[in-house]
Short mmCIF file of C-alpha atoms in Angstrom, two decimals:
data_model
loop_
_atom_site.label_atom_id
_atom_site.label_comp_id
_atom_site.label_asym_id
_atom_site.label_seq_id
_atom_site.Cartn_x
_atom_site.Cartn_y
_atom_site.Cartn_z
CA ASN A 1 10.84 13.45 0.42
CA TRP A 2 8.76 16.48 -0.58
CA THR A 3 11.90 18.62 -0.77
CA VAL A 4 13.53 16.04 -3.04
CA LEU A 5 10.49 16.05 -5.33
CA GLN A 6 10.49 19.84 -5.46
CA ALA A 7 14.19 19.86 -6.35
CA MET A 8 13.62 17.28 -9.09
CA ALA A 9 10.75 19.35 -10.47
CA SER A 10 12.91 22.50 -10.43
CA ALA A 11 15.60 20.62 -12.37
CA GLY A 12 13.04 19.52 -14.97
CA SER A 13 13.29 15.83 -14.02
CA LEU A 14 9.58 15.53 -13.32
CA SER A 15 6.36 17.46 -13.36
CA LEU A 16 4.92 18.10 -9.93
CA PHE A 17 1.22 18.85 -9.45
CA VAL A 18 -0.51 19.59 -6.17
CA ALA A 19 -4.18 18.65 -6.10
CA PRO A 20 -5.65 19.22 -2.62
CA THR A 21 -9.26 18.91 -3.84
CA PRO A 22 -11.09 16.27 -5.87
CA GLU A 23 -11.85 18.86 -8.54
CA LEU A 24 -8.17 19.71 -9.07
CA LEU A 25 -7.28 16.04 -8.97
CA LEU A 26 -9.74 15.19 -11.73
CA GLN A 27 -8.15 17.86 -13.94
CA LEU A 28 -5.06 15.62 -14.00
CA ARG A 29 -6.90 12.76 -15.70
CA PRO A 30 -5.81 13.69 -19.26
CA ARG A 31 -2.17 13.70 -18.12
CA LEU A 32 -2.48 10.43 -16.21
CA SER A 33 -4.64 8.47 -18.66
CA PRO A 34 -1.79 7.37 -20.99
CA ALA A 35 0.26 5.98 -18.07
CA SER A 36 1.47 2.41 -18.25
CA LEU A 37 2.53 2.45 -14.58
CA LEU A 38 0.79 4.05 -11.61
CA ILE A 39 2.68 4.24 -8.33
CA ASP A 40 0.43 4.00 -5.31
CA ALA A 41 2.14 5.85 -2.47
CA LEU A 42 -0.89 7.86 -1.39
CA LEU A 43 -0.85 7.03 2.32
CA GLY A 44 1.64 5.90 4.92
CA SER A 45 1.54 2.50 6.56
CA GLY A 46 -0.14 3.91 9.68
CA ALA A 47 -3.26 5.17 7.88
CA SER A 48 -6.55 4.03 9.36
CA GLY A 49 -10.25 4.58 9.00
CA PRO A 50 -12.22 5.34 5.87
CA LEU A 51 -10.58 7.19 3.00
CA ARG A 52 -11.10 10.93 2.98
CA GLU A 53 -10.86 13.41 0.14
CA PRO A 54 -8.88 13.92 -1.99
CA VAL A 55 -7.38 10.44 -1.45
CA SER A 56 -10.70 8.70 -2.10
CA SER A 57 -11.01 10.50 -5.45
CA ALA A 58 -7.37 9.67 -6.26
CA VAL A 59 -8.10 5.96 -5.77
CA ASP A 60 -11.25 6.23 -7.90
CA LEU A 61 -9.27 8.05 -10.60
CA ALA A 62 -6.47 5.47 -10.62
CA ASN A 63 -8.98 2.61 -10.79
CA ALA A 64 -10.80 4.32 -13.70
CA ILE A 65 -7.55 4.93 -15.59
CA ARG A 66 -6.63 1.28 -15.18
CA THR A 67 -10.07 0.07 -16.25
CA HIS A 68 -10.03 2.22 -19.40
CA ALA A 69 -6.47 1.14 -20.27
CA THR A 70 -7.48 -2.52 -19.97
CA ALA A 71 -10.58 -1.93 -22.12
CA ALA A 72 -8.36 -0.26 -24.74
CA GLY A 73 -6.02 -3.27 -24.73
CA ARG A 74 -3.01 -1.53 -23.25
CA PRO A 75 -1.26 -2.33 -19.99
CA CYS A 76 -1.51 -0.12 -16.95
CA ARG A 77 0.14 -1.65 -13.92
CA VAL A 78 0.00 -0.51 -10.30
CA LEU A 79 3.03 -0.60 -8.01
CA ALA A 80 2.05 -0.14 -4.35
CA VAL A 81 4.55 1.20 -1.84
CA ASP A 82 4.18 -0.69 1.47
CA ALA A 83 0.49 -1.52 0.87
CA PRO A 84 -2.23 -0.80 -1.66
CA THR A 85 -4.32 2.21 -0.62
CA ARG A 86 -6.03 1.50 1.82
CA ILE A 87 -5.28 -1.90 3.31
CA ASP A 88 -4.50 -2.02 7.01
CA LEU A 89 -1.14 -3.74 7.45
CA THR A 90 -2.01 -4.95 10.96
CA ASP A 91 -5.28 -6.78 10.36
CA GLY A 92 -5.89 -6.68 6.59
CA SER A 93 -9.08 -4.61 6.82
CA ARG A 94 -9.85 -2.53 3.72
CA SER A 95 -11.46 0.73 2.84
CA ASP A 96 -13.80 1.21 -0.05
CA PRO A 97 -12.46 1.88 -2.61
CA VAL A 98 -9.12 0.03 -2.69
CA LEU A 99 -6.50 0.38 -5.39
CA ALA A 100 -5.50 -3.19 -6.31
CA ALA A 101 -1.80 -3.58 -7.07
CA ASP A 102 0.07 -5.77 -9.52
CA LEU A 103 3.13 -5.55 -7.29
CA THR A 104 3.53 -4.43 -3.68
CA VAL A 105 6.92 -3.63 -2.18
CA THR A 106 6.81 -3.45 1.59
CA PHE A 107 9.70 -2.74 3.90
CA HIS A 108 11.60 -4.48 6.70
CA ARG A 109 9.36 -7.52 7.18
CA ALA A 110 6.21 -9.22 5.97
CA LYS A 111 3.04 -7.57 7.24
CA ALA A 112 0.46 -9.41 9.32
CA GLY A 113 -2.50 -7.93 7.45
CA PHE A 114 -1.63 -9.85 4.29
CA ALA A 115 -1.36 -13.12 6.25
CA LEU A 116 -4.64 -12.55 8.09
CA ASP A 117 -6.84 -11.56 5.18
CA PRO A 118 -6.65 -13.53 1.90
CA GLU A 119 -8.51 -10.83 -0.05
CA SER A 120 -6.06 -8.17 1.10
CA ARG A 121 -3.21 -10.47 0.08
CA ARG A 122 -4.81 -10.90 -3.37
CA LEU A 123 -5.21 -7.14 -3.74
CA ALA A 124 -1.48 -6.71 -3.08
CA GLY A 125 -0.55 -8.68 -6.22
CA ARG A 126 3.01 -9.97 -6.27
CA TYR A 127 4.48 -9.19 -2.88
CA PHE A 128 8.09 -8.42 -2.01
CA VAL A 129 9.72 -7.44 1.26
CA ALA A 130 12.61 -5.01 0.81
CA PRO A 131 15.23 -4.77 3.55
CA ILE A 132 15.89 -1.25 4.79
CA GLY A 133 18.78 -1.88 7.14
CA ILE A 134 16.84 -2.58 10.32
CA PRO A 135 18.06 -5.87 11.80
CA LEU A 136 15.26 -8.38 11.98
CA GLU A 137 16.40 -9.34 15.43
CA GLY A 138 15.60 -5.77 16.49
CA CYS A 139 11.92 -6.20 15.74
CA PRO A 140 10.02 -5.61 19.03
CA LEU A 141 8.51 -8.82 20.34
CA ASP A 142 5.63 -6.88 21.93
CA GLU A 143 4.45 -5.85 18.44
CA LYS A 144 4.56 -9.48 17.30
CA ILE A 145 2.58 -10.59 20.32
CA SER A 146 -0.15 -7.96 19.74
CA GLU A 147 -0.41 -9.01 16.08
CA ALA A 148 -0.61 -12.65 17.19
CA HIS A 149 -3.45 -11.89 19.65
CA LEU A 150 -5.38 -10.20 16.85
CA ALA A 151 -4.86 -13.21 14.57
CA LYS A 152 -5.93 -15.66 17.25
CA LYS A 153 -9.03 -13.57 18.05
CA ARG A 154 -10.00 -13.88 14.36
CA GLY A 155 -9.67 -17.66 14.55
CA ALA A 156 -6.25 -17.95 12.87
CA SER A 157 -4.39 -19.88 15.58
CA ILE A 158 -1.71 -21.22 13.25
CA GLY A 159 -1.30 -17.76 11.71
CA ALA A 160 -0.87 -16.33 15.23
CA LEU A 161 1.91 -18.80 15.94
CA ALA A 162 3.59 -17.94 12.64
CA ILE A 163 3.45 -14.22 13.39
CA VAL A 164 5.30 -14.71 16.67
CA MET A 165 7.88 -17.03 15.12
CA ILE A 166 8.68 -15.07 11.95
CA ASP A 167 11.46 -12.52 12.47
CA ASN A 168 11.53 -13.31 16.19
CA PRO A 169 15.06 -13.24 17.60
CA MET A 170 14.07 -15.65 20.34
CA CYS A 171 12.99 -18.35 17.86
CA PRO A 172 15.90 -19.91 15.92
#
């Protein structure tokens, strides 16, 4: 993906900025402030633990840009890729800060974290699952069972049953 972005930047299709420190990131604010759409693809779906720099500052910056746009009466929407930064897709736990999305597009199947935690589901905004060519019947049952145990441990017995049944090739 990085190579594709570099090629697009070389062709003049986009501007590419690398900001490995909070200070460099904050220098981008004047360029980002007029945005009407922010795409949240800061972390992969396997991210865990508290946010570290410069990602934490990126979330703060995006939240500030959105707040100022709203105060100025202009739209600034957030599209999250897979999950808003940083919501755990397994259990719905959240970091502080979180970048709330207007729309979240996740891939392959619905994620347990949004079913287990209503606040995480709210922070995802409208929620769509995009197929990526992996057959649903190929989804490992062991993963479903571990997600179900987590749900049951949190007191969501019906949610645990739903996790095992959804996308499960053994359940018609």
